[in-house]
Amino acid sequence: MSNTPEGLAVPVWMHRPRPGYTGRMQPHIGLAQFDSLPGHPDRNLAAMLEAVGRARDAGLDLVAFPEMALPGYFLGDEWENDRFVEDCLAANETLREASRGITVIWGSVDAAPEMTGDDGRLRKYNAAFIASDSQWLDNGVLQGRSYKTLLPNYREFDDKRHFFPLDRWAGERGLALSLIH
């Protein structure tokens, strides 16, 4: 299915309890898959908003998107473009606002403007975001997000160059990873 502006068609795969199931209440979960366009958070956001709306209309409790669904993956030095990162941060807020009546989990970039990475540039994180009813969900440590710990650094993956890992973030604060996950 295409995610062009003319006709966004995003499949949402749904899990529903089997007919006649009488056990405990199960959430209705959807997985949204689409052709995330690297470097185009505006177009990816449009596809994701459509999928959130479709999932909500279908009565789902939660819809989840892949890692880096919003900005796209394999962007190389585009990660060093602060304006691009700011656009992604704004789009994360738009998705949070769109989570009215549903829980949404998605992959994107997060940044800490007051911090720098090992290269002296804006500190960025490969993050999983979670929002529900237009609010960030809170795990007591990170509000509405969790950062990737194991950053690949082989072949086309250059995550260690661009992103700061969760274990180092936690270490700076004297926190155990077990308290965060």
PDB file of C-alpha atoms in Angstrom:
ATOM      1  CA  MET A   1       0.000   0.000   0.000  1.00  0.00           C
ATOM      2  CA  SER A   2       1.209   3.477  -0.776  1.00  0.00           C
ATOM      3  CA  ASN A   3       1.785   6.308   1.630  1.00  0.00           C
ATOM      4  CA  THR A   4       1.636   9.074  -0.938  1.00  0.00           C
ATOM      5  CA  PRO A   5      -0.235  12.256   0.023  1.00  0.00           C
ATOM      6  CA  GLU A   6      -2.916  11.455  -2.571  1.00  0.00           C
ATOM      7  CA  GLY A   7      -3.994   8.232  -0.919  1.00  0.00           C
ATOM      8  CA  LEU A   8      -2.525   7.183   2.369  1.00  0.00           C
ATOM      9  CA  ALA A   9      -3.360   3.557   2.921  1.00  0.00           C
ATOM     10  CA  VAL A  10      -1.799   2.126   6.053  1.00  0.00           C
ATOM     11  CA  PRO A  11      -2.641  -1.438   7.050  1.00  0.00           C
ATOM     12  CA  VAL A  12      -3.305  -1.949  10.732  1.00  0.00           C
ATOM     13  CA  TRP A  13      -2.969  -5.581  11.813  1.00  0.00           C
ATOM     14  CA  MET A  14      -5.322  -6.355  14.672  1.00  0.00           C
ATOM     15  CA  HIS A  15      -5.374  -8.930  17.434  1.00  0.00           C
ATOM     16  CA  ARG A  16      -8.732  -9.739  18.957  1.00  0.00           C
ATOM     17  CA  PRO A  17      -9.598 -12.501  21.444  1.00  0.00           C
ATOM     18  CA  ARG A  18     -10.838 -15.695  19.837  1.00  0.00           C
ATOM     19  CA  PRO A  19     -14.645 -16.072  19.749  1.00  0.00           C
ATOM     20  CA  GLY A  20     -16.074 -17.479  22.951  1.00  0.00           C
ATOM     21  CA  TYR A  21     -13.026 -16.557  25.030  1.00  0.00           C
ATOM     22  CA  THR A  22     -14.173 -16.219  28.622  1.00  0.00           C
ATOM     23  CA  GLY A  23     -10.868 -15.572  30.396  1.00  0.00           C
ATOM     24  CA  ARG A  24      -9.605 -12.231  31.645  1.00  0.00           C
ATOM     25  CA  MET A  25     -10.133  -9.102  29.604  1.00  0.00           C
ATOM     26  CA  GLN A  26      -7.597  -8.795  26.782  1.00  0.00           C
ATOM     27  CA  PRO A  27      -6.606  -5.527  25.162  1.00  0.00           C
ATOM     28  CA  HIS A  28      -7.235  -5.106  21.462  1.00  0.00           C
ATOM     29  CA  ILE A  29      -3.863  -4.403  19.869  1.00  0.00           C
ATOM     30  CA  GLY A  30      -2.946  -3.232  16.389  1.00  0.00           C
ATOM     31  CA  LEU A  31       0.402  -3.180  14.612  1.00  0.00           C
ATOM     32  CA  ALA A  32       0.717  -0.502  11.943  1.00  0.00           C
ATOM     33  CA  GLN A  33       3.092  -1.097   9.054  1.00  0.00           C
ATOM     34  CA  PHE A  34       3.846   1.416   6.313  1.00  0.00           C
ATOM     35  CA  ASP A  35       6.682   2.501   4.029  1.00  0.00           C
ATOM     36  CA  SER A  36       8.431   4.970   6.296  1.00  0.00           C
ATOM     37  CA  LEU A  37      10.265   7.480   4.120  1.00  0.00           C
ATOM     38  CA  PRO A  38      13.696   8.304   5.570  1.00  0.00           C
ATOM     39  CA  GLY A  39      14.098  12.024   6.127  1.00  0.00           C
ATOM     40  CA  HIS A  40      10.390  12.850   5.687  1.00  0.00           C
ATOM     41  CA  PRO A  41       8.802  13.060   9.149  1.00  0.00           C
ATOM     42  CA  ASP A  42       5.951  15.159   7.735  1.00  0.00           C
ATOM     43  CA  ARG A  43       4.861  12.437   5.299  1.00  0.00           C
ATOM     44  CA  ASN A  44       5.465   9.671   7.845  1.00  0.00           C
ATOM     45  CA  LEU A  45       3.433  11.599  10.424  1.00  0.00           C
ATOM     46  CA  ALA A  46       0.495  11.847   8.005  1.00  0.00           C
ATOM     47  CA  ALA A  47       0.560   8.057   7.486  1.00  0.00           C
ATOM     48  CA  MET A  48       0.851   7.439  11.222  1.00  0.00           C
ATOM     49  CA  LEU A  49      -2.025   9.793  12.074  1.00  0.00           C
ATOM     50  CA  GLU A  50      -4.182   7.958   9.542  1.00  0.00           C
ATOM     51  CA  ALA A  51      -3.283   4.608  11.132  1.00  0.00           C
ATOM     52  CA  VAL A  52      -4.021   5.931  14.640  1.00  0.00           C
ATOM     53  CA  GLY A  53      -7.431   7.121  13.454  1.00  0.00           C
ATOM     54  CA  ARG A  54      -8.193   3.789  11.795  1.00  0.00           C
ATOM     55  CA  ALA A  55      -7.107   1.880  14.897  1.00  0.00           C
ATOM     56  CA  ARG A  56      -9.251   4.090  17.135  1.00  0.00           C
ATOM     57  CA  ASP A  57     -12.246   3.708  14.782  1.00  0.00           C
ATOM     58  CA  ALA A  58     -11.763  -0.080  14.878  1.00  0.00           C
ATOM     59  CA  GLY A  59     -12.040  -0.022  18.680  1.00  0.00           C
ATOM     60  CA  LEU A  60      -8.430  -0.943  19.394  1.00  0.00           C
ATOM     61  CA  ASP A  61      -6.863  -0.130  22.762  1.00  0.00           C
ATOM     62  CA  LEU A  62      -3.308   0.168  21.453  1.00  0.00           C
ATOM     63  CA  VAL A  63      -1.534   0.650  18.136  1.00  0.00           C
ATOM     64  CA  ALA A  64       2.231   0.199  17.752  1.00  0.00           C
ATOM     65  CA  PHE A  65       4.607   1.355  15.017  1.00  0.00           C
ATOM     66  CA  PRO A  66       8.146   0.158  14.177  1.00  0.00           C
ATOM     67  CA  GLU A  67      11.454   1.551  15.389  1.00  0.00           C
ATOM     68  CA  MET A  68      12.239   4.969  13.870  1.00  0.00           C
ATOM     69  CA  ALA A  69       8.898   4.965  12.030  1.00  0.00           C
ATOM     70  CA  LEU A  70       8.550   8.739  12.286  1.00  0.00           C
ATOM     71  CA  PRO A  71      11.921   9.996  10.994  1.00  0.00           C
ATOM     72  CA  GLY A  72      12.834   6.916   8.981  1.00  0.00           C
ATOM     73  CA  TYR A  73      16.061   4.966   9.371  1.00  0.00           C
ATOM     74  CA  PHE A  74      19.504   5.096   7.689  1.00  0.00           C
ATOM     75  CA  LEU A  75      19.693   8.876   7.503  1.00  0.00           C
ATOM     76  CA  GLY A  76      23.438   9.204   7.998  1.00  0.00           C
ATOM     77  CA  ASP A  77      24.488  12.765   8.646  1.00  0.00           C
ATOM     78  CA  GLU A  78      20.905  14.062   8.504  1.00  0.00           C
ATOM     79  CA  TRP A  79      20.845  13.174  12.214  1.00  0.00           C
ATOM     80  CA  GLU A  80      23.296  16.052  12.725  1.00  0.00           C
ATOM     81  CA  ASN A  81      20.822  18.545  11.221  1.00  0.00           C
ATOM     82  CA  ASP A  82      19.302  20.162  14.324  1.00  0.00           C
ATOM     83  CA  ARG A  83      16.329  21.524  12.337  1.00  0.00           C
ATOM     84  CA  PHE A  84      15.448  17.997  11.168  1.00  0.00           C
ATOM     85  CA  VAL A  85      15.602  16.742  14.767  1.00  0.00           C
ATOM     86  CA  GLU A  86      13.402  19.668  15.899  1.00  0.00           C
ATOM     87  CA  ASP A  87      10.837  18.726  13.217  1.00  0.00           C
ATOM     88  CA  CYS A  88      10.807  15.168  14.568  1.00  0.00           C
ATOM     89  CA  LEU A  89      10.350  16.394  18.142  1.00  0.00           C
ATOM     90  CA  ALA A  90       7.371  18.520  17.053  1.00  0.00           C
ATOM     91  CA  ALA A  91       5.879  15.526  15.228  1.00  0.00           C
ATOM     92  CA  ASN A  92       6.274  13.432  18.418  1.00  0.00           C
ATOM     93  CA  GLU A  93       4.123  16.010  20.203  1.00  0.00           C
ATOM     94  CA  THR A  94       1.521  15.807  17.427  1.00  0.00           C
ATOM     95  CA  LEU A  95       1.322  12.028  17.854  1.00  0.00           C
ATOM     96  CA  ARG A  96       0.971  12.447  21.625  1.00  0.00           C
ATOM     97  CA  GLU A  97      -1.950  14.812  21.052  1.00  0.00           C
ATOM     98  CA  ALA A  98      -3.487  12.347  18.569  1.00  0.00           C
ATOM     99  CA  SER A  99      -3.580   9.554  21.169  1.00  0.00           C
ATOM    100  CA  ARG A 100      -7.070  10.572  22.367  1.00  0.00           C
ATOM    101  CA  GLY A 101      -8.926   7.381  23.305  1.00  0.00           C
ATOM    102  CA  ILE A 102      -6.081   5.027  22.361  1.00  0.00           C
ATOM    103  CA  THR A 103      -2.544   4.149  23.433  1.00  0.00           C
ATOM    104  CA  VAL A 104       0.100   4.743  20.770  1.00  0.00           C
ATOM    105  CA  ILE A 105       3.676   3.427  20.735  1.00  0.00           C
ATOM    106  CA  TRP A 106       6.117   4.588  18.073  1.00  0.00           C
ATOM    107  CA  GLY A 107       9.798   4.843  17.297  1.00  0.00           C
ATOM    108  CA  SER A 108      11.428   8.212  16.757  1.00  0.00           C
ATOM    109  CA  VAL A 109      14.315  10.407  17.778  1.00  0.00           C
ATOM    110  CA  ASP A 110      14.426  12.264  21.083  1.00  0.00           C
ATOM    111  CA  ALA A 111      16.940  14.938  22.008  1.00  0.00           C
ATOM    112  CA  ALA A 112      18.284  16.704  25.073  1.00  0.00           C
ATOM    113  CA  PRO A 113      19.004  20.301  23.992  1.00  0.00           C
ATOM    114  CA  GLU A 114      20.873  21.008  27.234  1.00  0.00           C
ATOM    115  CA  MET A 115      23.237  18.037  26.715  1.00  0.00           C
ATOM    116  CA  THR A 116      25.856  17.149  24.145  1.00  0.00           C
ATOM    117  CA  GLY A 117      26.853  13.792  22.786  1.00  0.00           C
ATOM    118  CA  ASP A 118      30.386  12.420  22.644  1.00  0.00           C
ATOM    119  CA  ASP A 119      30.989  14.439  19.468  1.00  0.00           C
ATOM    120  CA  GLY A 120      30.025  17.750  21.117  1.00  0.00           C
ATOM    121  CA  ARG A 121      26.792  18.007  19.136  1.00  0.00           C
ATOM    122  CA  LEU A 122      23.160  17.835  20.222  1.00  0.00           C
ATOM    123  CA  ARG A 123      22.574  14.666  22.258  1.00  0.00           C
ATOM    124  CA  LYS A 124      20.062  12.406  20.533  1.00  0.00           C
ATOM    125  CA  TYR A 125      18.394   9.146  21.499  1.00  0.00           C
ATOM    126  CA  ASN A 126      16.831   6.351  19.451  1.00  0.00           C
ATOM    127  CA  ALA A 127      13.581   6.206  21.416  1.00  0.00           C
ATOM    128  CA  ALA A 128      10.329   4.346  21.783  1.00  0.00           C
ATOM    129  CA  PHE A 129       7.534   6.785  22.709  1.00  0.00           C
ATOM    130  CA  ILE A 130       4.254   5.909  24.401  1.00  0.00           C
ATOM    131  CA  ALA A 131       1.225   8.133  24.878  1.00  0.00           C
ATOM    132  CA  SER A 132      -2.395   7.556  25.824  1.00  0.00           C
ATOM    133  CA  ASP A 133      -5.337   9.946  25.968  1.00  0.00           C
ATOM    134  CA  SER A 134      -3.059  12.756  24.735  1.00  0.00           C
ATOM    135  CA  GLN A 135      -0.707  12.307  27.716  1.00  0.00           C
ATOM    136  CA  TRP A 136       2.765  10.847  27.966  1.00  0.00           C
ATOM    137  CA  LEU A 137       2.729   7.611  29.969  1.00  0.00           C
ATOM    138  CA  ASP A 138       5.207   7.690  32.833  1.00  0.00           C
ATOM    139  CA  ASN A 139       7.352   4.829  34.128  1.00  0.00           C
ATOM    140  CA  GLY A 140       8.589   6.923  37.046  1.00  0.00           C
ATOM    141  CA  VAL A 141      11.902   7.744  35.367  1.00  0.00           C
ATOM    142  CA  LEU A 142      11.362   8.613  31.720  1.00  0.00           C
ATOM    143  CA  GLN A 143       8.113  10.319  30.816  1.00  0.00           C
ATOM    144  CA  GLY A 144       6.556   8.880  27.673  1.00  0.00           C
ATOM    145  CA  ARG A 145       9.707   7.322  26.269  1.00  0.00           C
ATOM    146  CA  SER A 146      12.459   4.790  26.674  1.00  0.00           C
ATOM    147  CA  TYR A 147      15.842   4.906  24.981  1.00  0.00           C
ATOM    148  CA  LYS A 148      17.533   2.129  23.085  1.00  0.00           C
ATOM    149  CA  THR A 149      20.384   0.481  24.993  1.00  0.00           C
ATOM    150  CA  LEU A 150      22.164  -1.690  22.426  1.00  0.00           C
ATOM    151  CA  LEU A 151      23.120   0.557  19.527  1.00  0.00           C
ATOM    152  CA  PRO A 152      24.408  -1.314  16.448  1.00  0.00           C
ATOM    153  CA  ASN A 153      27.632  -0.228  14.812  1.00  0.00           C
ATOM    154  CA  TYR A 154      28.245  -2.447  11.770  1.00  0.00           C
ATOM    155  CA  ARG A 155      27.587  -2.416   8.013  1.00  0.00           C
ATOM    156  CA  GLU A 156      25.013   0.297   7.316  1.00  0.00           C
ATOM    157  CA  PHE A 157      24.186   0.796  11.003  1.00  0.00           C
ATOM    158  CA  ASP A 158      26.008   3.729  12.575  1.00  0.00           C
ATOM    159  CA  ASP A 159      23.782   4.245  15.621  1.00  0.00           C
ATOM    160  CA  LYS A 160      26.647   4.575  18.115  1.00  0.00           C
ATOM    161  CA  ARG A 161      27.846   7.611  16.170  1.00  0.00           C
ATOM    162  CA  HIS A 162      24.508   9.413  16.276  1.00  0.00           C
ATOM    163  CA  PHE A 163      22.661   8.260  19.414  1.00  0.00           C
ATOM    164  CA  PHE A 164      23.335   8.112  23.148  1.00  0.00           C
ATOM    165  CA  PRO A 165      22.489   4.765  24.816  1.00  0.00           C
ATOM    166  CA  LEU A 166      20.117   4.290  27.756  1.00  0.00           C
ATOM    167  CA  ASP A 167      22.703   2.542  29.923  1.00  0.00           C
ATOM    168  CA  ARG A 168      24.988   5.593  29.814  1.00  0.00           C
ATOM    169  CA  TRP A 169      22.022   7.934  30.408  1.00  0.00           C
ATOM    170  CA  ALA A 170      21.106   5.865  33.475  1.00  0.00           C
ATOM    171  CA  GLY A 171      24.719   5.738  34.660  1.00  0.00           C
ATOM    172  CA  GLU A 172      24.937   9.540  34.602  1.00  0.00           C
ATOM    173  CA  ARG A 173      22.002   9.598  37.021  1.00  0.00           C
ATOM    174  CA  GLY A 174      23.119   6.701  39.211  1.00  0.00           C
ATOM    175  CA  LEU A 175      20.139   4.568  38.135  1.00  0.00           C
ATOM    176  CA  ALA A 176      19.997   0.841  37.500  1.00  0.00           C
ATOM    177  CA  LEU A 177      18.549  -0.201  34.139  1.00  0.00           C
ATOM    178  CA  SER A 178      16.151  -2.497  35.983  1.00  0.00           C
ATOM    179  CA  LEU A 179      14.454   0.604  37.457  1.00  0.00           C
ATOM    180  CA  ILE A 180      13.828   2.074  34.019  1.00  0.00           C
ATOM    181  CA  HIS A 181      12.468  -0.796  31.936  1.00  0.00           C
TER     182      HIS A 181
END
